PDB file of C-alpha atoms in Angstrom:
ATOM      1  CA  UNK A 182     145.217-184.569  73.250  1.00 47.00           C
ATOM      2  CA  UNK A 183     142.203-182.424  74.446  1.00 47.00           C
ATOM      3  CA  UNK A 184     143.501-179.380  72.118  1.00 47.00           C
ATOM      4  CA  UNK A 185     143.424-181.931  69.173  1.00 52.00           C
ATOM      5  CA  UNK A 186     140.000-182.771  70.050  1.00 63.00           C
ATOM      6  CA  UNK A 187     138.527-179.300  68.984  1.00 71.00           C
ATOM      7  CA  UNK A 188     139.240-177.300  72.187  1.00 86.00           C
ATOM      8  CA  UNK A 189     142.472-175.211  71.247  1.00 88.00           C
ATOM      9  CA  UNK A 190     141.534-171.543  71.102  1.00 89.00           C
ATOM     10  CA  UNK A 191     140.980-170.780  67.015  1.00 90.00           C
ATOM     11  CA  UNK A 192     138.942-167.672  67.134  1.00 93.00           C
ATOM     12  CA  UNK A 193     139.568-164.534  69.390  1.00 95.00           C
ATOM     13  CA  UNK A 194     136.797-161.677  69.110  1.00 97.00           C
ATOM     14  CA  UNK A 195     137.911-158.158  70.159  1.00 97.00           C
ATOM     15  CA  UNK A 196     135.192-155.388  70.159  1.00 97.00           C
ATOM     16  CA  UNK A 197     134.860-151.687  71.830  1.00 97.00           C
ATOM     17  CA  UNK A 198     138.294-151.311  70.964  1.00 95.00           C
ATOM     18  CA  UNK A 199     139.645-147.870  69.358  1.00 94.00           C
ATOM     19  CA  UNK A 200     142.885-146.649  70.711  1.00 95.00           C
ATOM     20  CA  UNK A 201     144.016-149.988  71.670  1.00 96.00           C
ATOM     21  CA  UNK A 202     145.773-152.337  69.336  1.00 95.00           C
ATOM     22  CA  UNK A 203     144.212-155.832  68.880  1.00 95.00           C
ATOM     23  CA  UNK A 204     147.788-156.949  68.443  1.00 95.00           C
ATOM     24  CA  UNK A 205     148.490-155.479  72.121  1.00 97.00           C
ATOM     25  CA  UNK A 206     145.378-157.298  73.390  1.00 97.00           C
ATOM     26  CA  UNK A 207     146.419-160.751  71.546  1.00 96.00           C
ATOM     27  CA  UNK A 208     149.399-160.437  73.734  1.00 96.00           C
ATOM     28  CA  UNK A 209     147.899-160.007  76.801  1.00 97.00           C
ATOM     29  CA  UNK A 210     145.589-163.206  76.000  1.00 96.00           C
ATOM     30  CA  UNK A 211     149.184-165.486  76.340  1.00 95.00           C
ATOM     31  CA  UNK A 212     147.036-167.627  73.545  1.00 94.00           C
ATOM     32  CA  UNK A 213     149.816-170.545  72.984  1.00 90.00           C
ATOM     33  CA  UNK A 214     149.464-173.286  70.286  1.00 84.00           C
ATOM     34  CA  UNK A 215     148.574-175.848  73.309  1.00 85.00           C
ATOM     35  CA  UNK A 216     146.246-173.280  74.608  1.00 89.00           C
ATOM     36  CA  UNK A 217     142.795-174.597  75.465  1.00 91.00           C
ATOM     37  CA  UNK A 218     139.455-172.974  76.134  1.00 91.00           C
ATOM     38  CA  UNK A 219     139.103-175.540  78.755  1.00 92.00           C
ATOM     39  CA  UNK A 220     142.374-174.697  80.900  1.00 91.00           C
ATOM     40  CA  UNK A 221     142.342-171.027  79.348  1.00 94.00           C
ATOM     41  CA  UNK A 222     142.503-168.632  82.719  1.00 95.00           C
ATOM     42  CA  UNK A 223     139.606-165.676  81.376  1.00 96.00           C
ATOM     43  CA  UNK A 224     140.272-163.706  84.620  1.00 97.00           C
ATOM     44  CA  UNK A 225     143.957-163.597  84.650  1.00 97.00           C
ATOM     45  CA  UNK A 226     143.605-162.670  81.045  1.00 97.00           C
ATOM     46  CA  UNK A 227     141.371-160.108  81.909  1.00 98.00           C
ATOM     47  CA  UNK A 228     143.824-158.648  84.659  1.00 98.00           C
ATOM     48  CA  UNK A 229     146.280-158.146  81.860  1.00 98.00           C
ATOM     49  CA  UNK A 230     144.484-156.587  79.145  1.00 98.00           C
ATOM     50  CA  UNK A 231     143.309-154.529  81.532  1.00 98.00           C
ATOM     51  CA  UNK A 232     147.154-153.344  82.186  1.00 97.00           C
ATOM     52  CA  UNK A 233     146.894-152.235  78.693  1.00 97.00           C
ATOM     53  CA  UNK A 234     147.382-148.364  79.419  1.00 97.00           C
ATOM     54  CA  UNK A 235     144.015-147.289  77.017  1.00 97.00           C
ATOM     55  CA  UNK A 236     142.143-150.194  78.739  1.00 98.00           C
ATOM     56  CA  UNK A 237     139.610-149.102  81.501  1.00 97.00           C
ATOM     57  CA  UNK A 238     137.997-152.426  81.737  1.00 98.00           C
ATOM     58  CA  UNK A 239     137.297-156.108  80.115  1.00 98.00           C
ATOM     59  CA  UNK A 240     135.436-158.891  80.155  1.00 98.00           C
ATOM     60  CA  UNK A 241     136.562-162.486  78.479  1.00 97.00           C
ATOM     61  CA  UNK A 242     133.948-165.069  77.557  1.00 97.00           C
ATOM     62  CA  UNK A 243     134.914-168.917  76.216  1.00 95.00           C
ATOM     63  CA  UNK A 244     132.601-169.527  73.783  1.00 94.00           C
ATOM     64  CA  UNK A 245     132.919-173.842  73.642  1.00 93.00           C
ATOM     65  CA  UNK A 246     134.528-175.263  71.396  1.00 92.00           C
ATOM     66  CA  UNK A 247     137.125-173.216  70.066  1.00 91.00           C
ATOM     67  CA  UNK A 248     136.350-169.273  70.569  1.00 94.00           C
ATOM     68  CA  UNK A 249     137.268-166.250  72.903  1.00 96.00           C
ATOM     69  CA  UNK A 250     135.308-162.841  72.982  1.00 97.00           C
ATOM     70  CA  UNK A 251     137.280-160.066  74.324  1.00 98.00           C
ATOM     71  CA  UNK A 252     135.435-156.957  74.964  1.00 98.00           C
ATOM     72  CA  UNK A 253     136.757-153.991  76.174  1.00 98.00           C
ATOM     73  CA  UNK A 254     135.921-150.275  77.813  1.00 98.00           C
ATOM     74  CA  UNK A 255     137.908-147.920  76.815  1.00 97.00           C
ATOM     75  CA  UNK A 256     139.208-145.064  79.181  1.00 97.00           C
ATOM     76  CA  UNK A 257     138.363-141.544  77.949  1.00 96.00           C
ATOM     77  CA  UNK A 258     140.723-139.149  76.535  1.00 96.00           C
ATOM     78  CA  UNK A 259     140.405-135.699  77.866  1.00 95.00           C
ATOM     79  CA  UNK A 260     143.570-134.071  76.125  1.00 97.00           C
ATOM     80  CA  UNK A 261     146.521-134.588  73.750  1.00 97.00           C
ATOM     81  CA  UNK A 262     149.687-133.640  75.627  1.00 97.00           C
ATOM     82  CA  UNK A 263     153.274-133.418  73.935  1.00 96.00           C
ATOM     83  CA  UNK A 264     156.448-134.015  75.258  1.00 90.00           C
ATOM     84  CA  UNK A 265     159.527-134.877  73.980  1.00 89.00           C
ATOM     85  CA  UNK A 266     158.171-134.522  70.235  1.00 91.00           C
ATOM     86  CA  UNK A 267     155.228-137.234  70.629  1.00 94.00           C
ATOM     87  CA  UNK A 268     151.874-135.978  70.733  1.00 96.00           C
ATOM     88  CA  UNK A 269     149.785-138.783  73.759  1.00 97.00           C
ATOM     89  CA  UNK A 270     145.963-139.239  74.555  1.00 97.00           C
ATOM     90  CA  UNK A 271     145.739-138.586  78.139  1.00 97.00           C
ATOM     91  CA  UNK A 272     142.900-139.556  81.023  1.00 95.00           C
ATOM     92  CA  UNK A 273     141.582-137.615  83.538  1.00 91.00           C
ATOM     93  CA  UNK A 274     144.158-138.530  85.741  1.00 92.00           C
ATOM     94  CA  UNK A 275     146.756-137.562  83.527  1.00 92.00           C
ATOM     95  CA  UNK A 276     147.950-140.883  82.562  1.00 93.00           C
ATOM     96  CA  UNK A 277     148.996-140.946  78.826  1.00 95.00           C
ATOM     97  CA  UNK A 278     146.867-143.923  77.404  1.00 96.00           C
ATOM     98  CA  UNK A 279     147.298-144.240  73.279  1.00 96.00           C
ATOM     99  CA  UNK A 280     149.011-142.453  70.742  1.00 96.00           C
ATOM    100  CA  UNK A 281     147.010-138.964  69.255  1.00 96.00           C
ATOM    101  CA  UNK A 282     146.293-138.794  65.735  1.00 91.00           C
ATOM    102  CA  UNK A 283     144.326-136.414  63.476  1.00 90.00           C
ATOM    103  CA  UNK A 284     140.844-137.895  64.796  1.00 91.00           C
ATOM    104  CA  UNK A 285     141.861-136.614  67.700  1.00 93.00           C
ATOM    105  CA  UNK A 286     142.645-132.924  66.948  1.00 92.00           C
ATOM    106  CA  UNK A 287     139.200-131.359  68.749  1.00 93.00           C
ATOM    107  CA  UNK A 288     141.315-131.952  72.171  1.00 96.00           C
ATOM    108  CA  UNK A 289     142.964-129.226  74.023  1.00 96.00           C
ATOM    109  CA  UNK A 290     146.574-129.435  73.519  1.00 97.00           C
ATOM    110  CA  UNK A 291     148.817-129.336  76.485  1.00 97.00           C
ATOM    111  CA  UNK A 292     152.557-129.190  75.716  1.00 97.00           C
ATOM    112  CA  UNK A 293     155.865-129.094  78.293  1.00 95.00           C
ATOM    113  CA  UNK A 294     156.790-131.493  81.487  1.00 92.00           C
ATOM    114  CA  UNK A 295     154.020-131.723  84.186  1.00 91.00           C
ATOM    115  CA  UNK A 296     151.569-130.700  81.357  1.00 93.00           C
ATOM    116  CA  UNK A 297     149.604-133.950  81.750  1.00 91.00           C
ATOM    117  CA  UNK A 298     149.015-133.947  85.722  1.00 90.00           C
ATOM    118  CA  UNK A 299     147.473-130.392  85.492  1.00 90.00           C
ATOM    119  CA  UNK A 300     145.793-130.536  82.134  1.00 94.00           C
ATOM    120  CA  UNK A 301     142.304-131.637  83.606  1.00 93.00           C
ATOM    121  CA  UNK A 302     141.953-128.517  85.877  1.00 94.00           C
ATOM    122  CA  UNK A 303     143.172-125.858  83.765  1.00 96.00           C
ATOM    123  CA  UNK A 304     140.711-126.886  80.737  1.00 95.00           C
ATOM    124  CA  UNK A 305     138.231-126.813  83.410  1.00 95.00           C
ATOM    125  CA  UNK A 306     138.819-123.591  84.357  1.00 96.00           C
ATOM    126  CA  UNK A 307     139.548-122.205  80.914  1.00 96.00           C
ATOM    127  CA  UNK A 308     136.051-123.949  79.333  1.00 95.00           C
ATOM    128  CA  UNK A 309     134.346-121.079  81.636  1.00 96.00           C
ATOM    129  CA  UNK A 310     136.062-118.658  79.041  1.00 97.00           C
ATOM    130  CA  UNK A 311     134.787-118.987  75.986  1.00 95.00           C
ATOM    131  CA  UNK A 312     136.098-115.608  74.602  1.00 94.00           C
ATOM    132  CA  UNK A 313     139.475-116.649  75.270  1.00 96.00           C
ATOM    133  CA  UNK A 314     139.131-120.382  73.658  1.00 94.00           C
ATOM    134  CA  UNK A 315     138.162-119.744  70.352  1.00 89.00           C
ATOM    135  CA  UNK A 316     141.618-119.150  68.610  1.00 93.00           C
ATOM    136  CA  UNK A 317     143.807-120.907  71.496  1.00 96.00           C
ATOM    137  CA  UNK A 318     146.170-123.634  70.121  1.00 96.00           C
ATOM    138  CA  UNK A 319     147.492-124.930  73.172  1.00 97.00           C
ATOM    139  CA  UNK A 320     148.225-124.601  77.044  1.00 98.00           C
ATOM    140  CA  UNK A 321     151.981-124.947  77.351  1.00 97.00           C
ATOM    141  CA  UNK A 322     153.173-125.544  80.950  1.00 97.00           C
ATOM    142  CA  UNK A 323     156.248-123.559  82.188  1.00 96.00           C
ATOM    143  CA  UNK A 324     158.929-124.740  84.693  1.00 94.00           C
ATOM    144  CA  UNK A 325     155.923-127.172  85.859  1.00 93.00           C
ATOM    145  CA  UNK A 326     154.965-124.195  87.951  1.00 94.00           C
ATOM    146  CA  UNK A 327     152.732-121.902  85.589  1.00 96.00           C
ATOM    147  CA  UNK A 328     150.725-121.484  82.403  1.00 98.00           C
ATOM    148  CA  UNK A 329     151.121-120.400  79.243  1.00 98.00           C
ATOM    149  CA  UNK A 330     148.277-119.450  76.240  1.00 98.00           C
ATOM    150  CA  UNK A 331     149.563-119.866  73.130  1.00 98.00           C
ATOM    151  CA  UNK A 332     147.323-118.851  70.146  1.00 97.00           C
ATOM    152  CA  UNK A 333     146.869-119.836  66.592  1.00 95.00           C
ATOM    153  CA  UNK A 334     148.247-115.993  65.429  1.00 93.00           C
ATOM    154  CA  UNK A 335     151.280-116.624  67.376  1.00 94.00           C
ATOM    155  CA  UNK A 336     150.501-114.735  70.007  1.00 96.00           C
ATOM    156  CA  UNK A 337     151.639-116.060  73.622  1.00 97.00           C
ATOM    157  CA  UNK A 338     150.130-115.047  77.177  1.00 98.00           C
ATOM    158  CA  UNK A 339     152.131-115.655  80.395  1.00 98.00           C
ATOM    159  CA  UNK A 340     149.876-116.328  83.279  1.00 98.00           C
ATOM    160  CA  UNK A 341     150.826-116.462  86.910  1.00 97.00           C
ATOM    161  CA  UNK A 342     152.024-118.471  89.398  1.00 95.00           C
ATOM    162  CA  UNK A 343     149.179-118.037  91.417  1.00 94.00           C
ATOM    163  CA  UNK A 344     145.860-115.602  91.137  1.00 95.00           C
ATOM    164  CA  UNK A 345     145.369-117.674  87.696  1.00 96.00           C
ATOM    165  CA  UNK A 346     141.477-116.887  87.820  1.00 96.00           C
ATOM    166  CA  UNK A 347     141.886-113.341  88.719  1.00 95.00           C
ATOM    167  CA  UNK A 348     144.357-112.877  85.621  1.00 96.00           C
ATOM    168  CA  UNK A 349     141.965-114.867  83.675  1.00 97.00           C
ATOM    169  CA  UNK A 350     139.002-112.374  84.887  1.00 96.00           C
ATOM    170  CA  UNK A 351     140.835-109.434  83.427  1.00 95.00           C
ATOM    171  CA  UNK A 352     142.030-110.984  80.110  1.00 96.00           C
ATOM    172  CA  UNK A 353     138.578-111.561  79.706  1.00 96.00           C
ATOM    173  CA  UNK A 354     137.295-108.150  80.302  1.00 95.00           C
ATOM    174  CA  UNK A 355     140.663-106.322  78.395  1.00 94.00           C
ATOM    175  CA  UNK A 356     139.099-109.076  75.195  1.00 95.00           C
ATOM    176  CA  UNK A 357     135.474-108.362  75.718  1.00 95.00           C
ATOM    177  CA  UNK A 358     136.751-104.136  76.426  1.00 95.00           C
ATOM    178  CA  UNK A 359     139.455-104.011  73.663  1.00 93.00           C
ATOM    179  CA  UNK A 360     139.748-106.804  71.607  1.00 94.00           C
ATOM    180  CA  UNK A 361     143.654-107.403  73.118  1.00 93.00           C
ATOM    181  CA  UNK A 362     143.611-110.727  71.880  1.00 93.00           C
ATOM    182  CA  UNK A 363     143.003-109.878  68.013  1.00 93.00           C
ATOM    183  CA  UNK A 364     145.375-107.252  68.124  1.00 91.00           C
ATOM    184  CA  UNK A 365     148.908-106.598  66.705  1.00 92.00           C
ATOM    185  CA  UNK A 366     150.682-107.990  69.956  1.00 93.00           C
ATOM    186  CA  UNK A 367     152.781-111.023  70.449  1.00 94.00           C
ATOM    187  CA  UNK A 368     153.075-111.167  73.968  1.00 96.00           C
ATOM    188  CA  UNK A 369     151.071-110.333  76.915  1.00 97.00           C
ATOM    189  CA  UNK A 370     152.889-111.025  80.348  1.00 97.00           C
ATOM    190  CA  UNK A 371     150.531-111.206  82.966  1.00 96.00           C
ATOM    191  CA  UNK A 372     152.164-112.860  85.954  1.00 95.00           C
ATOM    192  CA  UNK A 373     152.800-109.662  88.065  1.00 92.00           C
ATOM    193  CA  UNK A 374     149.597-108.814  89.832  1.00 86.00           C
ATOM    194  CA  UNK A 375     147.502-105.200  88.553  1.00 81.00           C
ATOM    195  CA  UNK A 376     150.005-105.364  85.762  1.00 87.00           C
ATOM    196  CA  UNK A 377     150.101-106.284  82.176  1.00 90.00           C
ATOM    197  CA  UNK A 378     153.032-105.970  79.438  1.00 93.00           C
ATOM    198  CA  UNK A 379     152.499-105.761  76.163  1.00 93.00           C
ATOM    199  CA  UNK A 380     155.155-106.729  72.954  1.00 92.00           C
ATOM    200  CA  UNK A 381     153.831-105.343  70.005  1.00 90.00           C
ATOM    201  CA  UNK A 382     154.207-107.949  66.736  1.00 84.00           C
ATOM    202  CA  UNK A 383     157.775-107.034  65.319  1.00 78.00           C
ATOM    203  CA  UNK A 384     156.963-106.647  61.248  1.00 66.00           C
ATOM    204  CA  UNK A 385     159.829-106.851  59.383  1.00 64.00           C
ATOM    205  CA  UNK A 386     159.497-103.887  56.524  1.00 51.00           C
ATOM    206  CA  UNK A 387     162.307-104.893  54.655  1.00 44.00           C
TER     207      UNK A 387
END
């Protein structure tokens, strides 16, 4: 048999990977026992590793006799987003690719259904406000319709539906102004237009 005559696949080399699992790309290679490097199909191999959610592209070489080199392009995480108590990597597009862990922690954290198809835009938009970043925990979507800030203190702003840059424009000025966001307040509603609410920190005495 030809595999008996030193062409069955015996080495597989995986490199670039870092959020994907070899043992997710040794799947995706089909390698059987009868496999050969001679009748091994690279490209349909490299169609489905590239399937592999985390997987932006591939290449597969046969290195004769007896060897495959995988190596792979990773997409690139732009945020973690949680839902439904897991914590995913997410693309630019949204698309949850790998698992977060603590490596990944410098990522904006979006939380709450829909999170992931807006994420991209609204760290955009809130990168141009640096004042307002510094202590912010995570964006947590509401209803899939609106934003929330949610800070490291606790503290929890409700922006609007719509006019999100204007509101952003004046929580900017009311920080740089007033400090608002390092004071004694848990809650600042801003999704009514010319109009901001204020919940002072309840302190329990007793």
């Amino acid at each position: 048999q030809v595999a008996e005559a030193g062409f069955g696949v015996a080495q597989i080399e995986i490199t670039g990977q870092s959020l994907t699992r070899e043992g997710d790309v040794v799947r995706a290679l089909q390698i059987e026992d009868f496999t050969t490097t001679l009748a091994f199909d690279a490209e349909a191999a490299r169609l489905r590793v590239e399937e592999i959610p985390s997987v932006e592209t591939a290449t597969i070489r046969k290195i004769y006799p007896d060897s495959l080199v995988v190596t792979i392009t990773e997409k690139v995480p732009v945020a973690r987003w949680r839902i439904d108590g897991a914590t995913m990597l997410i693309d630019a597009g949204g698309a949850p690719i790998a698992p977060a862990g603590f490596e990944n922690s410098d990522l904006t954290l979006v939380i709450g259904e829909g999170a992931g198809d807006d994420a991209v835009a609204m760290i955009t938009l809130m990168s141009r406000y640096p004042d307002l970043t510094a202590d912010l925990a995570a964006l947590s979507r509401i209803a899939d319709r609106r934003w929330d800030l949610i800070f490291y203190t606790g503290l929890r702003v409700q922006l609007p539906e719509t006019g999100v840059v204007a509101a952003l424009e004046r929580l900017s000025a009311y920080q740089r102004d007033h400090q608002l966001l390092d004071r004694d307040v848990d809650l600042i509603d801003m999704r009514i237009p010319e109009y901001v609410a204020i919940r002072p920190t309840d302190r329990d005495e007793s």
